[in-house]
């Protein structure tokens, strides 16, 4: 059994465009069969799951929470409770005080996000490192909010990160500061193709080196 977060084109035809843009779609591959799971988040910590096979719900929910740890209450499309976790504390934070752990913004992804972000309640995962609130995920959402006049965002401490993950976040935020990237406005907008070279290839090479060490 394999769980795949749908961010490429192979399984796009199984989901609507808005759900794909939000990156809340997953498929499970088992015995050459494909099962779909789509999450709709609301009130920051709740999600409705649309699925065609309940067998893998626990596994898919756990995979989804890797990207959205603040979501703690899950329901089916009829409103029946499926699973509940301990509630995550949401806090208000000034966007300018959040330290990026990324260097670039993908213009194509930014365009997609701006079609829906103002209808959503956004919560950004962070960790505290050396007195700084370091962004774990959501750089593009923050960039969009800040550039559209928002100064405050909901954040939460993500306690699910293991030591290896915290180490690479520490490395990335350190490198960002070395590049004078200390707030979300400092990230450079690049084309999708440039982003793949400048960021995706950088990450691939980083993790390849770490694996070899």
PDB file of C-alpha atoms in Angstrom:
ATOM      1  CA  UNK A   1       0.000   0.000   0.000  1.00  0.00           C
ATOM      2  CA  UNK A   2       1.288   3.463  -0.943  1.00  0.00           C
ATOM      3  CA  UNK A   3      -0.089   6.899  -0.024  1.00  0.00           C
ATOM      4  CA  UNK A   4       0.602   9.730  -2.474  1.00  0.00           C
ATOM      5  CA  UNK A   5      -0.121  13.409  -1.980  1.00  0.00           C
ATOM      6  CA  UNK A   6      -1.382  14.613  -5.339  1.00  0.00           C
ATOM      7  CA  UNK A   7       0.863  17.475  -6.458  1.00  0.00           C
ATOM      8  CA  UNK A   8       1.681  16.365 -10.005  1.00  0.00           C
ATOM      9  CA  UNK A   9      -0.438  15.623 -13.040  1.00  0.00           C
ATOM     10  CA  UNK A  10      -0.708  11.840 -12.863  1.00  0.00           C
ATOM     11  CA  UNK A  11      -3.834  11.757 -10.689  1.00  0.00           C
ATOM     12  CA  UNK A  12      -5.170  15.273 -11.310  1.00  0.00           C
ATOM     13  CA  UNK A  13      -8.150  13.976 -13.261  1.00  0.00           C
ATOM     14  CA  UNK A  14      -9.530  12.380 -10.086  1.00  0.00           C
ATOM     15  CA  UNK A  15     -10.048  15.715  -8.268  1.00  0.00           C
ATOM     16  CA  UNK A  16     -11.460  19.202  -8.843  1.00  0.00           C
ATOM     17  CA  UNK A  17      -9.075  22.073  -9.567  1.00  0.00           C
ATOM     18  CA  UNK A  18      -9.696  23.991  -6.320  1.00  0.00           C
ATOM     19  CA  UNK A  19      -8.864  20.970  -4.151  1.00  0.00           C
ATOM     20  CA  UNK A  20      -5.740  20.337  -6.208  1.00  0.00           C
ATOM     21  CA  UNK A  21      -4.633  23.960  -5.836  1.00  0.00           C
ATOM     22  CA  UNK A  22      -4.955  23.620  -2.051  1.00  0.00           C
ATOM     23  CA  UNK A  23      -2.905  20.385  -2.145  1.00  0.00           C
ATOM     24  CA  UNK A  24      -5.394  18.566   0.064  1.00  0.00           C
ATOM     25  CA  UNK A  25      -5.815  15.523  -2.179  1.00  0.00           C
ATOM     26  CA  UNK A  26      -4.341  12.056  -1.667  1.00  0.00           C
ATOM     27  CA  UNK A  27      -4.533   8.689  -3.354  1.00  0.00           C
ATOM     28  CA  UNK A  28      -3.864   5.222  -1.969  1.00  0.00           C
ATOM     29  CA  UNK A  29      -2.460   2.616  -4.316  1.00  0.00           C
ATOM     30  CA  UNK A  30      -3.105  -0.988  -3.276  1.00  0.00           C
ATOM     31  CA  UNK A  31      -3.165  -4.079  -5.472  1.00  0.00           C
ATOM     32  CA  UNK A  32      -3.087  -1.811  -8.555  1.00  0.00           C
ATOM     33  CA  UNK A  33      -6.295  -0.113  -7.408  1.00  0.00           C
ATOM     34  CA  UNK A  34      -6.469   3.649  -6.788  1.00  0.00           C
ATOM     35  CA  UNK A  35      -8.569   5.113  -3.960  1.00  0.00           C
ATOM     36  CA  UNK A  36      -9.138   8.847  -3.503  1.00  0.00           C
ATOM     37  CA  UNK A  37      -9.212  11.029  -0.376  1.00  0.00           C
ATOM     38  CA  UNK A  38      -9.979  14.758  -0.399  1.00  0.00           C
ATOM     39  CA  UNK A  39      -9.873  17.070   2.639  1.00  0.00           C
ATOM     40  CA  UNK A  40     -11.815  20.303   3.066  1.00  0.00           C
ATOM     41  CA  UNK A  41     -10.494  22.355   6.012  1.00  0.00           C
ATOM     42  CA  UNK A  42     -12.675  24.807   7.930  1.00  0.00           C
ATOM     43  CA  UNK A  43     -12.332  26.754  11.200  1.00  0.00           C
ATOM     44  CA  UNK A  44      -8.575  26.002  10.979  1.00  0.00           C
ATOM     45  CA  UNK A  45      -8.807  22.776  12.994  1.00  0.00           C
ATOM     46  CA  UNK A  46     -11.654  20.821  11.347  1.00  0.00           C
ATOM     47  CA  UNK A  47     -11.784  18.886   8.079  1.00  0.00           C
ATOM     48  CA  UNK A  48     -14.378  16.981   6.094  1.00  0.00           C
ATOM     49  CA  UNK A  49     -12.996  13.950   4.270  1.00  0.00           C
ATOM     50  CA  UNK A  50     -14.444  12.760   0.981  1.00  0.00           C
ATOM     51  CA  UNK A  51     -13.272   9.238   0.222  1.00  0.00           C
ATOM     52  CA  UNK A  52     -14.145   6.105  -1.703  1.00  0.00           C
ATOM     53  CA  UNK A  53     -12.651   3.523   0.670  1.00  0.00           C
ATOM     54  CA  UNK A  54     -12.725   3.805   4.477  1.00  0.00           C
ATOM     55  CA  UNK A  55     -10.113   1.065   4.936  1.00  0.00           C
ATOM     56  CA  UNK A  56      -7.162   3.461   4.792  1.00  0.00           C
ATOM     57  CA  UNK A  57      -8.635   6.450   6.629  1.00  0.00           C
ATOM     58  CA  UNK A  58      -6.290   6.282   9.634  1.00  0.00           C
ATOM     59  CA  UNK A  59      -3.189   6.112   7.444  1.00  0.00           C
ATOM     60  CA  UNK A  60      -4.313   8.929   5.149  1.00  0.00           C
ATOM     61  CA  UNK A  61      -5.319  11.182   8.063  1.00  0.00           C
ATOM     62  CA  UNK A  62      -1.884  10.702   9.622  1.00  0.00           C
ATOM     63  CA  UNK A  63      -0.236  11.558   6.299  1.00  0.00           C
ATOM     64  CA  UNK A  64      -2.443  14.636   5.896  1.00  0.00           C
ATOM     65  CA  UNK A  65      -1.547  15.860   9.414  1.00  0.00           C
ATOM     66  CA  UNK A  66       2.122  15.849   8.439  1.00  0.00           C
ATOM     67  CA  UNK A  67       1.174  18.887   6.314  1.00  0.00           C
ATOM     68  CA  UNK A  68      -1.655  20.250   8.502  1.00  0.00           C
ATOM     69  CA  UNK A  69      -0.956  19.269  12.104  1.00  0.00           C
ATOM     70  CA  UNK A  70      -3.403  21.864  13.459  1.00  0.00           C
ATOM     71  CA  UNK A  71      -6.366  19.929  12.006  1.00  0.00           C
ATOM     72  CA  UNK A  72      -7.571  17.761  14.880  1.00  0.00           C
ATOM     73  CA  UNK A  73     -11.230  16.954  14.124  1.00  0.00           C
ATOM     74  CA  UNK A  74     -12.192  14.869  11.108  1.00  0.00           C
ATOM     75  CA  UNK A  75     -15.700  14.218   9.755  1.00  0.00           C
ATOM     76  CA  UNK A  76     -17.245  12.387   6.819  1.00  0.00           C
ATOM     77  CA  UNK A  77     -19.417  14.226   4.310  1.00  0.00           C
ATOM     78  CA  UNK A  78     -22.532  13.509   6.411  1.00  0.00           C
ATOM     79  CA  UNK A  79     -20.991  15.198   9.444  1.00  0.00           C
ATOM     80  CA  UNK A  80     -20.224  12.013  11.360  1.00  0.00           C
ATOM     81  CA  UNK A  81     -17.061  12.141  13.452  1.00  0.00           C
ATOM     82  CA  UNK A  82     -14.222   9.950  12.197  1.00  0.00           C
ATOM     83  CA  UNK A  83     -11.231  10.820  14.357  1.00  0.00           C
ATOM     84  CA  UNK A  84     -10.227  13.411  16.957  1.00  0.00           C
ATOM     85  CA  UNK A  85      -6.800  14.447  18.250  1.00  0.00           C
ATOM     86  CA  UNK A  86      -5.776  16.752  21.082  1.00  0.00           C
ATOM     87  CA  UNK A  87      -6.533  20.342  20.116  1.00  0.00           C
ATOM     88  CA  UNK A  88      -3.590  22.468  18.960  1.00  0.00           C
ATOM     89  CA  UNK A  89      -3.244  25.969  20.422  1.00  0.00           C
ATOM     90  CA  UNK A  90      -3.535  28.722  17.778  1.00  0.00           C
ATOM     91  CA  UNK A  91      -1.809  32.055  18.421  1.00  0.00           C
ATOM     92  CA  UNK A  92      -1.729  35.408  16.635  1.00  0.00           C
ATOM     93  CA  UNK A  93       1.681  36.424  15.259  1.00  0.00           C
ATOM     94  CA  UNK A  94       2.998  39.329  13.239  1.00  0.00           C
ATOM     95  CA  UNK A  95       3.935  38.017   9.801  1.00  0.00           C
ATOM     96  CA  UNK A  96       7.113  40.143   9.777  1.00  0.00           C
ATOM     97  CA  UNK A  97       8.380  38.351  12.902  1.00  0.00           C
ATOM     98  CA  UNK A  98       8.282  34.897  11.288  1.00  0.00           C
ATOM     99  CA  UNK A  99      11.638  33.590  10.053  1.00  0.00           C
ATOM    100  CA  UNK A 100      11.494  31.830   6.652  1.00  0.00           C
ATOM    101  CA  UNK A 101      13.125  28.447   6.104  1.00  0.00           C
ATOM    102  CA  UNK A 102      12.813  28.780   2.333  1.00  0.00           C
ATOM    103  CA  UNK A 103      14.403  31.126  -0.193  1.00  0.00           C
ATOM    104  CA  UNK A 104      12.024  31.467  -3.167  1.00  0.00           C
ATOM    105  CA  UNK A 105       8.368  31.804  -4.106  1.00  0.00           C
ATOM    106  CA  UNK A 106       6.989  29.882  -7.091  1.00  0.00           C
ATOM    107  CA  UNK A 107       4.973  32.393  -9.161  1.00  0.00           C
ATOM    108  CA  UNK A 108       2.736  29.649 -10.556  1.00  0.00           C
ATOM    109  CA  UNK A 109       1.849  28.350  -7.087  1.00  0.00           C
ATOM    110  CA  UNK A 110       1.295  31.919  -5.869  1.00  0.00           C
ATOM    111  CA  UNK A 111      -1.211  32.569  -8.653  1.00  0.00           C
ATOM    112  CA  UNK A 112      -3.146  29.413  -7.720  1.00  0.00           C
ATOM    113  CA  UNK A 113      -3.197  30.271  -4.024  1.00  0.00           C
ATOM    114  CA  UNK A 114      -4.507  33.781  -4.602  1.00  0.00           C
ATOM    115  CA  UNK A 115      -7.639  32.329  -6.198  1.00  0.00           C
ATOM    116  CA  UNK A 116      -8.816  30.926  -2.844  1.00  0.00           C
ATOM    117  CA  UNK A 117      -6.684  32.093   0.092  1.00  0.00           C
ATOM    118  CA  UNK A 118      -8.927  34.991   1.140  1.00  0.00           C
ATOM    119  CA  UNK A 119     -11.860  32.610   1.646  1.00  0.00           C
ATOM    120  CA  UNK A 120      -9.857  30.405   4.037  1.00  0.00           C
ATOM    121  CA  UNK A 121      -8.821  30.601   7.676  1.00  0.00           C
ATOM    122  CA  UNK A 122      -5.060  30.164   7.496  1.00  0.00           C
ATOM    123  CA  UNK A 123      -2.898  28.610  10.252  1.00  0.00           C
ATOM    124  CA  UNK A 124       0.862  28.374   9.798  1.00  0.00           C
ATOM    125  CA  UNK A 125       3.065  25.740  11.524  1.00  0.00           C
ATOM    126  CA  UNK A 126       6.161  27.056  13.288  1.00  0.00           C
ATOM    127  CA  UNK A 127       8.940  25.937  15.624  1.00  0.00           C
ATOM    128  CA  UNK A 128      10.868  28.057  18.120  1.00  0.00           C
ATOM    129  CA  UNK A 129      14.574  28.015  17.273  1.00  0.00           C
ATOM    130  CA  UNK A 130      17.097  30.227  19.046  1.00  0.00           C
ATOM    131  CA  UNK A 131      14.436  32.747  19.973  1.00  0.00           C
ATOM    132  CA  UNK A 132      12.928  32.911  16.471  1.00  0.00           C
ATOM    133  CA  UNK A 133       9.578  31.665  15.214  1.00  0.00           C
ATOM    134  CA  UNK A 134      10.641  29.628  12.173  1.00  0.00           C
ATOM    135  CA  UNK A 135       8.119  28.852   9.436  1.00  0.00           C
ATOM    136  CA  UNK A 136       7.796  25.136   8.662  1.00  0.00           C
ATOM    137  CA  UNK A 137       5.294  25.371   5.815  1.00  0.00           C
ATOM    138  CA  UNK A 138       3.041  27.964   4.190  1.00  0.00           C
ATOM    139  CA  UNK A 139       5.604  30.440   2.824  1.00  0.00           C
ATOM    140  CA  UNK A 140       3.537  31.092  -0.303  1.00  0.00           C
ATOM    141  CA  UNK A 141       0.347  31.652   1.701  1.00  0.00           C
ATOM    142  CA  UNK A 142       2.176  34.100   3.984  1.00  0.00           C
ATOM    143  CA  UNK A 143       3.716  35.903   1.018  1.00  0.00           C
ATOM    144  CA  UNK A 144       0.272  36.316  -0.524  1.00  0.00           C
ATOM    145  CA  UNK A 145      -1.307  37.541   2.721  1.00  0.00           C
ATOM    146  CA  UNK A 146       1.466  40.053   3.419  1.00  0.00           C
ATOM    147  CA  UNK A 147       1.406  41.446  -0.092  1.00  0.00           C
ATOM    148  CA  UNK A 148      -2.341  41.906   0.126  1.00  0.00           C
ATOM    149  CA  UNK A 149      -2.202  44.030   3.276  1.00  0.00           C
ATOM    150  CA  UNK A 150      -2.397  41.440   6.062  1.00  0.00           C
ATOM    151  CA  UNK A 151       0.028  41.822   8.967  1.00  0.00           C
ATOM    152  CA  UNK A 152      -1.156  39.153  11.432  1.00  0.00           C
ATOM    153  CA  UNK A 153      -1.690  35.413  10.958  1.00  0.00           C
ATOM    154  CA  UNK A 154      -2.658  32.432  13.111  1.00  0.00           C
ATOM    155  CA  UNK A 155       0.299  30.165  13.957  1.00  0.00           C
ATOM    156  CA  UNK A 156       0.758  26.985  15.972  1.00  0.00           C
ATOM    157  CA  UNK A 157       3.727  25.078  17.351  1.00  0.00           C
ATOM    158  CA  UNK A 158       4.136  21.853  15.405  1.00  0.00           C
ATOM    159  CA  UNK A 159       5.240  19.240  17.942  1.00  0.00           C
ATOM    160  CA  UNK A 160       5.186  16.376  15.430  1.00  0.00           C
ATOM    161  CA  UNK A 161       8.639  17.129  13.984  1.00  0.00           C
ATOM    162  CA  UNK A 162      11.316  14.513  14.641  1.00  0.00           C
ATOM    163  CA  UNK A 163      14.968  15.401  15.332  1.00  0.00           C
ATOM    164  CA  UNK A 164      16.082  14.877  11.722  1.00  0.00           C
ATOM    165  CA  UNK A 165      13.346  17.176  10.423  1.00  0.00           C
ATOM    166  CA  UNK A 166      14.162  19.840  13.004  1.00  0.00           C
ATOM    167  CA  UNK A 167      17.813  19.673  11.939  1.00  0.00           C
ATOM    168  CA  UNK A 168      17.083  20.443   8.294  1.00  0.00           C
ATOM    169  CA  UNK A 169      14.708  23.252   9.266  1.00  0.00           C
ATOM    170  CA  UNK A 170      17.503  24.666  11.420  1.00  0.00           C
ATOM    171  CA  UNK A 171      19.932  24.431   8.482  1.00  0.00           C
ATOM    172  CA  UNK A 172      17.499  26.009   6.023  1.00  0.00           C
ATOM    173  CA  UNK A 173      16.594  28.916   8.336  1.00  0.00           C
ATOM    174  CA  UNK A 174      20.303  29.520   9.008  1.00  0.00           C
ATOM    175  CA  UNK A 175      21.025  29.630   5.268  1.00  0.00           C
ATOM    176  CA  UNK A 176      18.062  31.973   4.772  1.00  0.00           C
ATOM    177  CA  UNK A 177      19.497  34.408   7.324  1.00  0.00           C
ATOM    178  CA  UNK A 178      22.893  34.160   5.623  1.00  0.00           C
ATOM    179  CA  UNK A 179      21.113  35.285   2.427  1.00  0.00           C
ATOM    180  CA  UNK A 180      19.503  38.208   4.341  1.00  0.00           C
ATOM    181  CA  UNK A 181      16.120  36.505   4.270  1.00  0.00           C
ATOM    182  CA  UNK A 182      14.702  37.370   7.670  1.00  0.00           C
ATOM    183  CA  UNK A 183      11.053  38.002   6.816  1.00  0.00           C
ATOM    184  CA  UNK A 184       8.564  36.792   4.245  1.00  0.00           C
ATOM    185  CA  UNK A 185       8.967  39.890   2.029  1.00  0.00           C
ATOM    186  CA  UNK A 186      12.602  38.926   1.462  1.00  0.00           C
ATOM    187  CA  UNK A 187      11.750  35.796  -0.531  1.00  0.00           C
ATOM    188  CA  UNK A 188      12.359  36.170  -4.244  1.00  0.00           C
ATOM    189  CA  UNK A 189       9.584  35.438  -6.731  1.00  0.00           C
ATOM    190  CA  UNK A 190      10.739  33.171  -9.575  1.00  0.00           C
ATOM    191  CA  UNK A 191       9.078  31.276 -12.401  1.00  0.00           C
ATOM    192  CA  UNK A 192       7.948  27.685 -11.873  1.00  0.00           C
ATOM    193  CA  UNK A 193      10.866  26.386 -13.950  1.00  0.00           C
ATOM    194  CA  UNK A 194      13.369  28.508 -12.019  1.00  0.00           C
ATOM    195  CA  UNK A 195      11.830  27.341  -8.750  1.00  0.00           C
ATOM    196  CA  UNK A 196      12.380  23.697  -9.660  1.00  0.00           C
ATOM    197  CA  UNK A 197      16.059  24.408 -10.319  1.00  0.00           C
ATOM    198  CA  UNK A 198      16.764  26.860  -7.508  1.00  0.00           C
ATOM    199  CA  UNK A 199      14.724  25.254  -4.730  1.00  0.00           C
ATOM    200  CA  UNK A 200      13.706  21.684  -5.598  1.00  0.00           C
ATOM    201  CA  UNK A 201      17.158  20.769  -6.886  1.00  0.00           C
ATOM    202  CA  UNK A 202      18.771  22.444  -3.872  1.00  0.00           C
ATOM    203  CA  UNK A 203      16.607  20.357  -1.517  1.00  0.00           C
ATOM    204  CA  UNK A 204      17.315  17.143  -3.438  1.00  0.00           C
ATOM    205  CA  UNK A 205      21.052  17.786  -3.241  1.00  0.00           C
ATOM    206  CA  UNK A 206      20.875  18.697   0.458  1.00  0.00           C
ATOM    207  CA  UNK A 207      19.082  15.486   1.410  1.00  0.00           C
ATOM    208  CA  UNK A 208      21.369  13.428  -0.823  1.00  0.00           C
ATOM    209  CA  UNK A 209      24.390  14.799   1.044  1.00  0.00           C
ATOM    210  CA  UNK A 210      22.771  14.184   4.410  1.00  0.00           C
ATOM    211  CA  UNK A 211      21.991  10.593   3.471  1.00  0.00           C
ATOM    212  CA  UNK A 212      25.608  10.053   2.426  1.00  0.00           C
ATOM    213  CA  UNK A 213      27.014  11.485   5.692  1.00  0.00           C
TER     214      UNK A 213
END
